[in-house]
Short mmCIF file of C-alpha atoms (C1' of nucleotides) in Angstrom, two decimals:
data_model
loop_
_atom_site.label_atom_id
_atom_site.label_comp_id
_atom_site.label_asym_id
_atom_site.label_seq_id
_atom_site.Cartn_x
_atom_site.Cartn_y
_atom_site.Cartn_z
CA MET H 1185 22.37 6.89 -11.65
CA PRO H 1186 22.80 4.68 -14.51
CA GLY H 1187 25.88 3.21 -13.34
CA LYS H 1188 27.09 4.23 -10.67
CA HIS H 1189 26.90 0.77 -8.61
CA PRO H 1190 28.03 -1.76 -11.75
CA ASP H 1191 28.29 -5.00 -9.01
CA HIS H 1192 24.39 -4.41 -8.50
CA PRO H 1193 22.68 -3.10 -10.92
CA LEU H 1194 19.34 -2.58 -11.10
CA ALA H 1195 16.39 -4.58 -12.06
CA ASP H 1196 13.95 -3.06 -14.63
CA PHE H 1197 10.78 -3.93 -14.31
CA LYS H 1198 7.23 -4.32 -15.65
CA VAL H 1199 3.71 -3.18 -13.44
CA GLY H 1200 0.87 -5.97 -13.29
CA ILE H 1201 -2.38 -4.97 -11.45
CA ASP H 1202 -3.99 -7.60 -10.81
CA ASN H 1203 -8.94 -7.40 -9.06
CA VAL H 1204 -9.88 -9.04 -6.61
CA ILE H 1205 -13.30 -8.31 -7.46
CA PHE H 1206 -16.07 -10.05 -4.83
CA SER H 1207 -19.82 -9.67 -4.97
CA VAL H 1208 -22.37 -11.16 -2.99
CA ASP H 1209 -24.84 -13.33 -4.86
CA THR H 1210 -27.97 -12.68 -2.11
CA GLU H 1211 -29.51 -15.15 -3.71
CA GLN H 1212 -27.60 -17.77 -3.02
CA HIS H 1213 -26.12 -16.55 -0.69
CA ARG H 1214 -22.82 -17.00 -2.56
CA LEU H 1215 -19.33 -15.72 -1.75
CA LEU H 1216 -18.01 -14.55 -5.30
CA VAL H 1217 -14.62 -14.06 -7.00
CA LEU H 1218 -14.61 -13.08 -10.80
CA LEU H 1219 -12.29 -14.44 -12.87
CA VAL H 1220 -11.15 -14.50 -16.94
CA MET H 1221 -10.04 -17.20 -18.50
CA ARG H 1222 -6.28 -17.01 -19.83
CA HIS H 1223 -5.65 -17.09 -23.42
CA GLU H 1224 -2.21 -16.59 -24.35
CA ASP H 1225 1.41 -17.56 -22.56
CA PRO H 1226 1.87 -18.08 -19.99
CA PHE H 1227 -0.95 -20.29 -17.79
CA ILE H 1228 -2.63 -20.40 -21.70
CA GLY H 1229 -6.41 -22.22 -20.57
CA GLN H 1230 -6.55 -21.33 -17.35
CA TRP H 1231 -8.28 -19.16 -14.80
CA SER H 1232 -6.41 -15.90 -13.14
CA LEU H 1233 -8.08 -12.62 -11.27
CA PRO H 1234 -8.61 -9.83 -13.92
CA GLY H 1235 -5.62 -8.16 -14.75
CA THR H 1236 -2.92 -6.29 -17.15
CA LEU H 1237 -0.46 -4.69 -17.47
CA VAL H 1238 0.43 -0.36 -16.91
CA ARG H 1239 0.81 1.41 -19.97
CA GLN H 1240 2.33 4.67 -19.80
CA GLY H 1241 1.29 7.49 -18.31
CA GLU H 1242 -0.89 5.74 -15.99
CA SER H 1243 -1.90 5.00 -13.20
CA LEU H 1244 -2.53 2.15 -11.06
CA GLU H 1245 -6.38 3.15 -10.13
CA THR H 1246 -6.67 3.81 -13.91
CA ALA H 1247 -5.27 0.45 -14.87
CA SER H 1248 -6.52 -1.28 -12.13
CA TYR H 1249 -10.68 0.41 -13.43
CA ARG H 1250 -9.58 -0.31 -16.70
CA VAL H 1251 -8.72 -3.84 -16.29
CA LEU H 1252 -12.74 -4.32 -14.30
CA SER H 1253 -14.51 -1.85 -16.70
CA GLU H 1254 -13.77 -3.99 -19.73
CA LYS H 1255 -15.34 -7.05 -17.56
CA ILE H 1256 -18.08 -5.63 -15.95
CA ARG H 1257 -19.71 -3.10 -16.66
CA VAL H 1258 -20.96 -1.18 -13.03
CA ASN H 1259 -22.76 1.53 -11.54
CA ASN H 1260 -21.62 1.44 -7.61
CA LEU H 1261 -17.94 -0.36 -6.50
CA TYR H 1262 -16.16 -0.18 -3.52
CA VAL H 1263 -12.35 -0.10 -4.71
CA GLU H 1264 -8.88 -0.46 -2.08
CA GLN H 1265 -5.25 -0.78 -3.11
CA LEU H 1266 -4.76 -4.32 -2.15
CA TYR H 1267 -0.49 -5.98 -1.87
CA SER H 1268 1.99 -5.76 -3.91
CA PHE H 1269 3.78 -8.91 -4.99
CA GLY H 1270 7.27 -8.54 -7.00
CA GLY H 1271 9.79 -11.00 -5.32
CA PRO H 1272 11.70 -12.10 -8.23
CA LYS H 1273 11.16 -15.75 -10.21
CA ARG H 1274 7.14 -15.05 -9.31
CA ASP H 1275 6.26 -14.22 -12.99
CA PRO H 1276 7.32 -17.13 -15.95
CA ARG H 1277 7.94 -14.32 -18.28
CA GLU H 1278 10.49 -12.99 -16.41
CA ALA H 1279 13.14 -16.25 -17.86
CA GLU H 1280 11.57 -15.15 -21.67
CA HIS H 1281 14.21 -12.06 -21.93
CA ALA H 1282 17.08 -12.73 -22.95
CA TYR H 1283 17.23 -8.95 -20.83
CA ASN H 1284 15.98 -9.85 -16.89
CA VAL H 1285 12.71 -8.11 -16.57
CA ARG H 1286 11.13 -8.66 -13.42
CA TYR H 1287 6.53 -8.87 -12.88
CA LEU H 1288 6.20 -7.04 -9.70
CA SER H 1289 2.07 -7.19 -9.90
CA VAL H 1290 -0.67 -4.63 -7.33
CA SER H 1291 -3.29 -5.94 -6.18
CA TYR H 1292 -6.38 -4.44 -6.03
CA PHE H 1293 -9.76 -5.14 -3.54
CA ALA H 1294 -13.11 -4.73 -5.38
CA LEU H 1295 -16.63 -4.92 -4.43
CA VAL H 1296 -19.31 -4.78 -6.52
CA ARG H 1297 -23.48 -5.26 -6.39
CA PHE H 1298 -23.94 -8.41 -7.97
CA ALA H 1299 -27.63 -7.65 -9.17
CA GLU H 1300 -25.53 -4.24 -11.68
CA ALA H 1301 -22.76 -6.46 -12.70
CA GLU H 1302 -23.06 -7.12 -16.25
CA LEU H 1303 -20.37 -9.68 -16.96
CA ILE H 1304 -18.89 -8.31 -20.68
CA ALA H 1305 -18.80 -10.75 -22.89
CA ASP H 1306 -16.32 -10.08 -25.65
CA GLY H 1307 -16.81 -13.60 -27.38
CA VAL H 1308 -13.56 -14.94 -27.49
CA SER H 1309 -13.40 -14.52 -23.41
CA GLY H 1310 -14.00 -17.25 -20.03
CA ILE H 1311 -15.23 -14.74 -17.77
CA ALA H 1312 -17.11 -15.21 -14.71
CA TRP H 1313 -17.89 -15.04 -11.33
CA TYR H 1314 -17.33 -18.91 -9.38
CA PRO H 1315 -17.80 -19.20 -6.09
CA LEU H 1316 -14.99 -18.43 -3.48
CA ASN H 1317 -15.36 -22.67 -3.04
CA GLN H 1318 -14.86 -23.72 -5.87
CA LEU H 1319 -12.35 -21.96 -6.57
CA PRO H 1320 -10.35 -23.09 -9.79
CA GLU H 1321 -6.78 -23.98 -10.39
CA LEU H 1322 -5.29 -19.97 -11.00
CA ALA H 1323 -3.19 -19.37 -12.43
CA PHE H 1324 0.70 -17.07 -11.77
CA ASP H 1325 0.66 -16.57 -7.83
CA HIS H 1326 -3.72 -15.50 -8.13
CA GLU H 1327 -4.28 -18.07 -5.37
CA GLU H 1328 -1.88 -15.95 -2.73
CA ILE H 1329 -3.49 -12.87 -3.95
CA LEU H 1330 -6.62 -14.25 -3.61
CA THR H 1331 -6.38 -15.77 0.01
CA TYR H 1332 -5.37 -11.97 0.76
CA GLY H 1333 -8.50 -10.67 -0.26
CA THR H 1334 -10.87 -12.92 0.94
CA LEU H 1335 -8.41 -12.47 4.66
CA ARG H 1336 -8.87 -8.11 3.91
CA LEU H 1337 -13.01 -9.07 2.69
CA ARG H 1338 -13.67 -10.11 6.21
CA ASN H 1339 -11.61 -7.75 7.99
CA LYS H 1340 -13.12 -4.92 5.84
CA VAL H 1341 -17.07 -5.66 6.76
CA LYS H 1342 -16.33 -6.08 10.65
CA TYR H 1343 -14.47 -2.76 10.46
CA SER H 1344 -15.78 -0.88 8.08
CA PRO H 1345 -19.86 -0.25 6.68
CA VAL H 1346 -18.87 -0.73 2.30
CA VAL H 1347 -21.22 -3.65 2.76
CA PHE H 1348 -24.06 -0.71 1.82
CA ASP H 1349 -21.84 0.12 -1.15
CA ILE H 1350 -23.45 -3.03 -2.72
CA LEU H 1351 -26.43 -3.11 -1.18
CA PRO H 1352 -29.52 -1.82 -3.13
CA GLU H 1353 -30.13 1.61 -2.11
CA MET H 1354 -32.98 0.29 -0.22
CA PHE H 1355 -32.88 -2.91 1.29
CA THR H 1356 -34.13 -4.85 4.72
CA LEU H 1357 -33.09 -5.67 7.81
CA SER H 1358 -32.78 -9.64 7.34
CA ASP H 1359 -30.99 -8.96 3.32
CA LEU H 1360 -28.41 -6.98 5.32
CA TYR H 1361 -28.33 -9.83 7.92
CA GLN H 1362 -27.92 -12.47 4.86
CA LEU H 1363 -25.11 -10.49 3.42
CA TYR H 1364 -23.12 -10.99 6.51
CA ILE H 1365 -23.76 -14.33 6.62
CA THR H 1366 -22.87 -15.40 3.40
CA ILE H 1367 -19.68 -13.17 3.67
CA LEU H 1368 -18.64 -14.09 6.40
CA GLY H 1369 -20.14 -17.85 8.06
CA ASP H 1370 -23.17 -17.62 10.28
CA ASP H 1371 -21.36 -17.53 13.66
CA PHE H 1372 -21.92 -14.60 14.94
CA SER H 1373 -25.17 -12.72 16.17
CA ASP H 1374 -28.73 -14.05 16.14
CA TYR H 1375 -31.16 -12.09 13.42
CA SER H 1376 -32.95 -10.21 17.01
CA ASN H 1377 -29.71 -8.76 18.62
CA PHE H 1378 -27.74 -8.12 15.19
CA ARG H 1379 -31.79 -6.31 14.62
CA THR H 1380 -31.07 -3.74 17.87
CA ARG H 1381 -27.63 -2.97 17.75
CA LEU H 1382 -27.86 -2.03 13.73
CA LEU H 1383 -30.45 0.05 14.05
CA LYS H 1384 -29.21 1.31 17.18
CA LEU H 1385 -26.16 2.59 15.68
CA GLY H 1386 -29.02 5.20 14.28
CA PHE H 1387 -27.71 5.28 10.56
CA LEU H 1388 -30.10 2.82 9.70
CA LYS H 1389 -33.42 5.34 8.52
CA ASP H 1390 -36.45 3.18 8.14
CA THR H 1391 -37.97 4.70 5.08
CA GLY H 1392 -41.51 2.87 6.41
CA ILE H 1393 -42.04 1.02 2.99
CA LYS H 1394 -43.11 -2.40 3.68
CA THR H 1395 -42.09 -5.07 0.96
CA SER H 1396 -43.39 -8.20 0.40
CA ARG H 1397 -41.38 -11.38 -0.27
CA GLY H 1398 -44.44 -14.64 -0.76
CA ALA H 1399 -44.88 -15.34 3.26
CA GLY H 1400 -44.09 -14.16 7.15
CA ARG H 1401 -44.46 -10.71 7.62
CA PRO H 1402 -43.67 -7.18 5.48
CA ALA H 1403 -40.42 -6.00 6.31
CA SER H 1404 -39.13 -2.67 6.27
CA LEU H 1405 -37.09 -0.75 3.12
CA TYR H 1406 -34.18 0.44 4.63
CA ARG H 1407 -31.65 3.56 3.95
CA PHE H 1408 -28.26 3.81 4.22
CA GLU H 1409 -27.31 7.83 6.18
CA ALA H 1410 -24.50 8.09 4.97
CA ASP H 1411 -24.64 11.52 6.79
CA ALA H 1412 -25.57 9.99 9.88
CA PHE H 1413 -22.42 7.63 9.64
CA GLU H 1414 -20.76 10.40 9.26
CA PRO H 1415 -19.90 11.33 12.81
CA LEU H 1416 -19.20 7.29 13.96
CA LYS H 1417 -16.29 7.50 11.20
CA ASP H 1418 -13.23 6.80 13.35
CA LYS H 1419 -15.19 5.14 15.95
CA PRO H 1420 -13.75 1.75 17.02
CA MET H 1421 -17.04 -0.10 16.14
CA VAL H 1422 -17.62 -4.04 15.60
CA PHE H 1423 -20.80 -4.51 13.08
CA VAL H 1424 -21.21 -7.77 13.20
CA MET K 370 3.74 -10.16 -25.82
CA PRO K 371 5.03 -7.03 -26.77
CA GLY K 372 3.97 -5.38 -29.62
CA LYS K 373 0.82 -6.59 -29.57
CA HIS K 374 -0.80 -3.46 -28.46
CA PRO K 375 1.27 -0.83 -30.59
CA ASP K 376 -1.18 1.99 -29.76
CA HIS K 377 -0.70 1.93 -25.95
CA PRO K 378 3.12 0.82 -25.16
CA LEU K 379 3.79 -0.72 -21.67
CA ALA K 380 5.13 1.18 -18.84
CA ASP K 381 8.54 0.38 -18.07
CA PHE K 382 9.73 0.29 -14.40
CA LYS K 383 12.01 0.85 -11.85
CA VAL K 384 11.06 -0.18 -8.55
CA GLY K 385 12.26 1.73 -5.50
CA ILE K 386 11.08 0.87 -1.68
CA ASP K 387 10.73 3.52 0.68
CA ASN K 388 11.05 3.08 4.89
CA VAL K 389 8.32 4.96 7.30
CA ILE K 390 10.79 3.39 9.91
CA PHE K 391 9.69 4.67 13.69
CA SER K 392 10.86 4.42 17.47
CA VAL K 393 9.82 5.40 20.17
CA ASP K 394 11.62 8.06 23.35
CA THR K 395 9.81 6.46 26.18
CA GLU K 396 12.02 8.53 27.95
CA GLN K 397 11.24 12.34 26.93
CA HIS K 398 7.61 10.95 25.26
CA ARG K 399 8.55 11.59 21.60
CA LEU K 400 7.54 9.57 18.67
CA LEU K 401 9.90 9.36 15.95
CA VAL K 402 10.24 8.85 12.51
CA LEU K 403 13.76 7.87 11.05
CA LEU K 404 15.22 10.55 7.96
CA VAL K 405 18.23 10.16 5.96
CA MET K 406 19.57 13.33 5.04
CA ARG K 407 20.00 13.26 0.97
CA HIS K 408 22.81 12.86 -1.03
CA GLU K 409 22.00 12.74 -4.74
CA ASP K 410 19.43 14.75 -7.87
CA PRO K 411 16.64 15.25 -7.51
CA PHE K 412 15.63 16.39 -4.03
CA ILE K 413 19.43 17.25 -2.92
CA GLY K 414 19.79 18.66 0.35
CA GLN K 415 16.66 17.84 2.18
CA TRP K 416 15.56 14.95 3.98
CA SER K 417 13.36 11.52 2.81
CA LEU K 418 12.74 8.66 4.03
CA PRO K 419 15.50 6.57 3.46
CA GLY K 420 14.70 3.97 1.11
CA THR K 421 16.59 2.68 -2.24
CA LEU K 422 15.81 0.79 -5.83
CA VAL K 423 16.01 -2.76 -6.09
CA ARG K 424 18.41 -4.38 -7.11
CA GLN K 425 18.36 -7.45 -10.38
CA GLY K 426 18.01 -10.54 -8.32
CA GLU K 427 16.08 -8.72 -5.00
CA SER K 428 12.90 -9.44 -3.56
CA LEU K 429 10.95 -6.12 -2.41
CA GLU K 430 12.08 -7.61 1.26
CA THR K 431 15.62 -7.06 0.68
CA ALA K 432 15.55 -4.16 -0.35
CA SER K 433 13.71 -3.28 2.37
CA TYR K 434 15.36 -4.87 5.06
CA ARG K 435 19.23 -3.73 3.18
CA VAL K 436 18.43 0.08 3.58
CA LEU K 437 17.48 -0.75 6.83
CA SER K 438 20.48 -2.97 8.00
CA GLU K 439 22.48 0.06 6.11
CA LYS K 440 21.38 3.16 8.59
CA ILE K 441 20.76 1.16 11.69
CA ARG K 442 21.89 -1.87 14.28
CA VAL K 443 18.53 -2.82 15.84
CA ASN K 444 18.45 -6.54 17.77
CA ASN K 445 14.51 -6.10 17.22
CA LEU K 446 11.92 -4.85 14.69
CA TYR K 447 8.32 -5.51 13.31
CA VAL K 448 8.27 -4.70 9.94
CA GLU K 449 4.50 -4.88 7.47
CA GLN K 450 4.51 -3.56 3.50
CA LEU K 451 2.38 -0.53 3.55
CA TYR K 452 1.68 0.81 0.72
CA SER K 453 2.48 1.60 -3.26
CA PHE K 454 3.02 4.42 -4.80
CA GLY K 455 2.92 4.28 -8.56
CA GLY K 456 1.63 6.82 -10.55
CA PRO K 457 2.96 8.96 -13.07
CA LYS K 458 4.42 11.91 -12.44
CA ARG K 459 6.38 11.23 -8.50
CA ASP K 460 9.56 11.68 -9.97
CA PRO K 461 11.20 14.25 -10.84
CA ARG K 462 13.82 11.08 -12.66
CA GLU K 463 11.08 10.27 -15.44
CA ALA K 464 11.45 13.54 -17.10
CA GLU K 465 15.52 13.18 -17.41
CA HIS K 466 15.47 9.85 -19.65
CA ALA K 467 14.98 9.84 -23.51
CA TYR K 468 12.83 7.21 -22.44
CA ASN K 469 9.96 6.73 -20.57
CA VAL K 470 11.04 5.02 -17.32
CA ARG K 471 8.54 5.22 -14.44
CA TYR K 472 9.75 5.50 -10.56
CA LEU K 473 6.86 2.95 -8.85
CA SER K 474 7.80 2.79 -4.83
CA VAL K 475 6.90 0.12 -2.21
CA SER K 476 6.45 1.23 1.12
CA TYR K 477 7.07 -0.57 4.05
CA PHE K 478 6.60 0.26 7.31
CA ALA K 479 8.81 -0.59 10.33
CA LEU K 480 8.94 -0.13 14.13
CA VAL K 481 12.38 -0.76 16.40
CA ARG K 482 13.15 -0.27 19.78
CA PHE K 483 14.70 3.12 20.56
CA ALA K 484 17.49 2.14 23.00
CA GLU K 485 18.90 -0.57 20.50
CA ALA K 486 18.48 1.54 17.94
CA GLU K 487 22.05 2.37 16.64
CA LEU K 488 22.66 4.96 14.30
CA ILE K 489 25.01 3.66 11.09
CA ALA K 490 27.39 6.59 10.33
CA ASP K 491 28.66 6.37 7.46
CA GLY K 492 30.63 9.90 7.45
CA VAL K 493 28.88 11.51 5.47
CA SER K 494 25.51 11.06 6.24
CA GLY K 495 23.43 12.63 7.47
CA ILE K 496 20.77 10.96 9.04
CA ALA K 497 18.47 11.45 12.51
CA TRP K 498 15.32 10.98 14.19
CA TYR K 499 13.07 12.76 13.71
CA PRO K 500 9.55 13.69 16.45
CA LEU K 501 6.97 13.74 14.19
CA ASN K 502 5.77 16.79 15.52
CA GLN K 503 8.43 18.68 13.84
CA LEU K 504 9.17 17.50 10.54
CA PRO K 505 11.08 19.45 7.67
CA GLU K 506 9.98 19.00 4.23
CA LEU K 507 10.39 15.99 2.02
CA ALA K 508 11.87 14.77 -0.97
CA PHE K 509 9.35 12.97 -3.12
CA ASP K 510 5.92 12.66 -2.15
CA HIS K 511 7.52 11.09 1.34
CA GLU K 512 5.48 13.33 3.29
CA GLU K 513 2.11 11.50 2.12
CA ILE K 514 3.63 8.24 3.07
CA LEU K 515 4.17 9.47 6.15
CA THR K 516 1.19 10.58 6.80
CA TYR K 517 -0.56 7.33 5.83
CA GLY K 518 2.22 4.94 8.14
CA THR K 519 1.50 6.99 10.94
CA LEU K 520 -2.54 6.00 10.33
CA ARG K 521 -1.28 2.79 10.08
CA LEU K 522 1.56 2.62 13.16
CA ARG K 523 -1.55 4.62 14.55
CA ASN K 524 -4.41 1.61 14.31
CA LYS K 525 -1.89 -1.42 15.05
CA VAL K 526 -1.32 -0.50 18.07
CA LYS K 527 -5.25 -0.35 19.22
CA TYR K 528 -6.75 -3.74 18.24
CA SER K 529 -2.13 -5.78 18.10
CA PRO K 530 -0.02 -6.22 19.87
CA VAL K 531 2.65 -4.92 18.39
CA VAL K 532 4.09 -2.68 21.15
CA PHE K 533 5.64 -5.59 22.51
CA ASP K 534 7.77 -6.11 19.88
CA ILE K 535 10.05 -2.67 21.11
CA LEU K 536 9.98 -2.76 24.98
CA PRO K 537 12.07 -4.27 26.57
CA GLU K 538 12.18 -7.70 27.74
CA MET K 539 10.75 -7.14 31.13
CA PHE K 540 8.44 -3.98 31.44
CA THR K 541 6.79 -2.15 33.75
CA LEU K 542 2.97 -1.33 33.12
CA SER K 543 4.12 2.46 33.19
CA ASP K 544 5.70 1.70 30.40
CA LEU K 545 4.23 0.83 28.66
CA TYR K 546 0.99 3.88 29.47
CA GLN K 547 3.43 5.43 27.90
CA LEU K 548 3.87 4.72 25.68
CA TYR K 549 0.19 4.58 24.27
CA ILE K 550 0.13 7.58 25.67
CA THR K 551 3.10 8.94 23.08
CA ILE K 552 2.02 6.72 19.85
CA LEU K 553 -1.89 7.94 20.76
CA GLY K 554 -2.08 10.97 22.97
CA ASP K 555 -3.33 10.28 26.29
CA ASP K 556 -7.57 10.52 25.16
CA PHE K 557 -7.84 7.30 26.57
CA SER K 558 -9.08 5.48 29.83
CA ASP K 559 -7.52 6.44 32.42
CA TYR K 560 -4.37 4.26 33.70
CA SER K 561 -6.66 1.85 36.78
CA ASN K 562 -9.29 1.00 34.42
CA PHE K 563 -5.71 0.54 31.56
CA ARG K 564 -4.18 -1.58 34.08
CA THR K 565 -7.48 -3.73 34.71
CA ARG K 566 -7.46 -4.76 31.28
CA LEU K 567 -4.59 -5.61 29.48
CA LEU K 568 -4.07 -7.81 32.70
CA LYS K 569 -7.10 -9.46 32.54
CA LEU K 570 -6.46 -10.53 28.65
CA GLY K 571 -3.44 -12.78 31.42
CA PHE K 572 -0.37 -12.44 28.70
CA LEU K 573 0.70 -10.49 30.94
CA LYS K 574 2.96 -12.11 33.47
CA ASP K 575 4.20 -10.74 36.62
CA THR K 576 7.92 -11.80 37.45
CA GLY K 577 8.55 -10.68 40.72
CA ILE K 578 11.13 -8.39 39.82
CA LYS K 579 10.36 -4.54 40.70
CA THR K 580 11.94 -2.14 39.65
CA SER K 581 12.21 1.62 41.59
CA ARG K 582 12.68 4.22 39.37
CA GLY K 583 13.16 8.02 41.95
CA ALA K 584 10.41 8.60 43.95
CA GLY K 585 6.82 6.03 44.37
CA ARG K 586 6.87 3.31 44.64
CA PRO K 587 8.41 0.14 43.10
CA ALA K 588 7.22 -1.29 39.83
CA SER K 589 6.10 -4.77 39.45
CA LEU K 590 8.42 -5.60 36.01
CA TYR K 591 5.90 -7.64 34.07
CA ARG K 592 6.68 -10.18 30.72
CA PHE K 593 4.16 -10.12 27.57
CA GLU K 594 3.72 -14.59 26.59
CA ALA K 595 3.70 -15.30 23.69
CA ASP K 596 2.37 -18.12 24.42
CA ALA K 597 -0.66 -16.80 25.97
CA PHE K 598 -1.35 -14.25 23.34
CA GLU K 599 -1.11 -16.34 20.92
CA PRO K 600 -4.97 -17.94 21.66
CA LEU K 601 -6.71 -14.62 21.08
CA LYS K 602 -4.68 -13.87 18.26
CA ASP K 603 -7.90 -13.57 16.02
CA LYS K 604 -10.33 -12.00 18.57
CA PRO K 605 -11.22 -8.73 17.92
CA MET K 606 -9.26 -6.34 20.89
CA VAL K 607 -9.16 -2.53 21.29
CA PHE K 608 -5.48 -2.81 23.24
CA VAL K 609 -5.76 0.64 24.77
"C1'" DA E 38 -55.61 -21.91 10.52
"C1'" DC E 39 -51.12 -22.26 10.79
"C1'" DA E 40 -46.42 -21.85 8.59
"C1'" DA E 41 -43.27 -18.21 7.84
"C1'" DA E 42 -40.99 -14.42 8.10
"C1'" DA E 43 -40.68 -9.60 10.54
"C1'" DG E 44 -40.31 -7.22 14.51
"C1'" DT E 45 -40.65 -6.49 20.04
"C1'" DG E 46 -39.06 -7.38 24.82
"C1'" DT E 47 -37.20 -9.02 29.02
"C1'" DT E 48 -33.05 -11.21 31.33
"C1'" DG E 49 -29.25 -12.12 32.87
"C1'" DT E 50 -23.59 -11.34 32.95
"C1'" DG E 51 -20.35 -9.62 32.09
"C1'" DA E 52 -17.49 -5.19 30.49
"C1'" DT E 53 -16.28 -0.25 30.83
"C1'" DT E 54 -16.19 4.55 33.91
"C1'" DA E 55 -15.15 7.20 36.74
"C1'" DC E 56 -13.35 7.42 40.75
"C1'" DA E 57 -12.02 7.01 46.21
"C1'" DC E 58 -8.31 5.01 48.07
"C1'" DC E 59 -4.90 2.71 49.82
"C1'" DC E 60 0.72 1.45 49.80
"C1'" DA E 61 5.36 1.04 48.90
"C1'" DT E 62 9.26 4.22 48.59
"C1'" DG E 63 12.18 8.73 48.30
"C1'" DG E 64 13.74 13.05 50.10
"C1'" DC S 220 5.66 13.07 57.48
"C1'" DC S 221 4.82 13.91 52.81
"C1'" DA S 222 5.11 14.59 47.82
"C1'" DT S 223 5.53 10.97 44.35
"C1'" DG S 224 4.11 7.16 41.71
"C1'" DG S 225 1.92 1.97 42.12
"C1'" DG S 226 -1.64 -0.49 42.08
"C1'" DT S 227 -7.05 -2.42 44.85
"C1'" DG S 228 -11.57 -1.84 44.64
"C1'" DT S 229 -16.59 -0.48 44.28
"C1'" DA S 230 -20.77 1.36 41.24
"C1'" DA S 231 -23.67 2.92 38.39
"C1'" DT S 232 -23.09 2.28 33.82
"C1'" DC S 233 -23.84 0.21 30.00
"C1'" DA S 234 -23.44 -3.18 26.11
"C1'" DC S 235 -24.23 -8.30 23.81
"C1'" DA S 236 -26.63 -12.31 24.73
"C1'" DA S 237 -30.42 -16.05 24.46
"C1'" DC S 238 -34.52 -16.89 24.01
"C1'" DA S 239 -39.18 -16.11 24.82
"C1'" DC S 240 -42.89 -13.83 22.42
"C1'" DT S 241 -47.08 -10.86 19.42
"C1'" DT S 242 -47.14 -9.47 14.63
"C1'" DT S 243 -48.35 -9.60 10.46
"C1'" DT S 244 -48.62 -11.58 5.53
"C1'" DG S 245 -49.24 -15.96 1.78
"C1'" DT S 246 -52.04 -20.02 1.29
#
DNA sequence: ACAAAAGTGTTGTGATTACACCCATGG
DNA sequence: CCATGGGTGTAATCACAACACTTTTGT
């Protein structure tokens, strides 16, 4: 195979993965993305999505999980592949090599529970949750990746029950409502209709336990019933 | 950067693209995918998705389009990136190299007009449209890629107007209905309700021209009005 | 007592479904 | 004149948005 098309030599690639890790701070109603400070060239001193280059024998998913677990400790999370960015000239390191190496990035999208996500400080590393509306300038083409990830997040929560992966086991219906508002903005149905719709779907089980948060009537804690959701899995369904 | 983690050497990749090219033969009500016969090892003599390895200086999209245009001549098509498969051991060529080279495949999804898609016979090459329900055994992990592509196709046509990219300029409403049936199966609303719904959306313009196909009342030819669809672009909308 | 938050009910409107039925053509 | 496919109409049901109202708590 090599040398077969001498006029059209194949490109050699290093493959990186970049994680777009979202979380929601329900207390402060903020949608957050995890960024890390770069300590190496290129883009030293700039914020970037947590990523890494894929090692020998390592799958893409493993590499993605490796960086994630180096940065945060988390119990529950949702992950899926996002997109691959692989054009020439997207990484300045390509110029450094005499031999023509390309850098391709496979991006992953993750959603984690904010309360349980403990950032791992390794002494030097800058690592922080940034609200989506107060982003710093990002390295590489990470802004494009993040934009695409945000689009996917907003679509995902509308049509699939991913949010239950990042809510606690038991939650009130206003927790759920607030979560949607924080992710999507507040331009959808009012709380009362939201309640009725979600409850009619039948996969939220009232535990009977009440919780009181300051003034106001105590709220019931609900649980997401995966079994009851199962039959609805493939139905088109808008959650908000 | 090289030599920084001597315990964890980076993997070197060749990047391939594989196209899942769908078309619909409306006459015969068959959903088709384009396959090519391999003339090289590995998997010589087996059918596979049309793919290629990415060349120096070439973007992923360009590579994808290059193979596509080597295989068929087509006027109208819809393309989007599908998924990246990159685990170790997915390509037997990895074993051939003394040095550890990995093969990553970025798959692309395409939808082309059957009537205008002229297959390019280059003398040797086997190339053929295969009905989705009569597939031969496929090389590599192409079956997995195709399964994923099919899923994407079915979702795509439900929520976006891609089908109009592969219908002729002017078409009857039963053409449209038949097309959906061929892609999705016939378990959705009846023709009469399908009509009403689509017409109410307002982006199908009756040209007034009638067409007669054998017996029965002649049908009106409709045109898809991109302008009229524009404002509906971001609304959640089920087409069938 | 009253504010705050949770939860219920009502009402009008519009979408969806399952049909029955009419229309225009070829044989 | 009838089979064939195109096209219209309708009535029952259901989903949805807006919003008024009741309930249960803390202060």
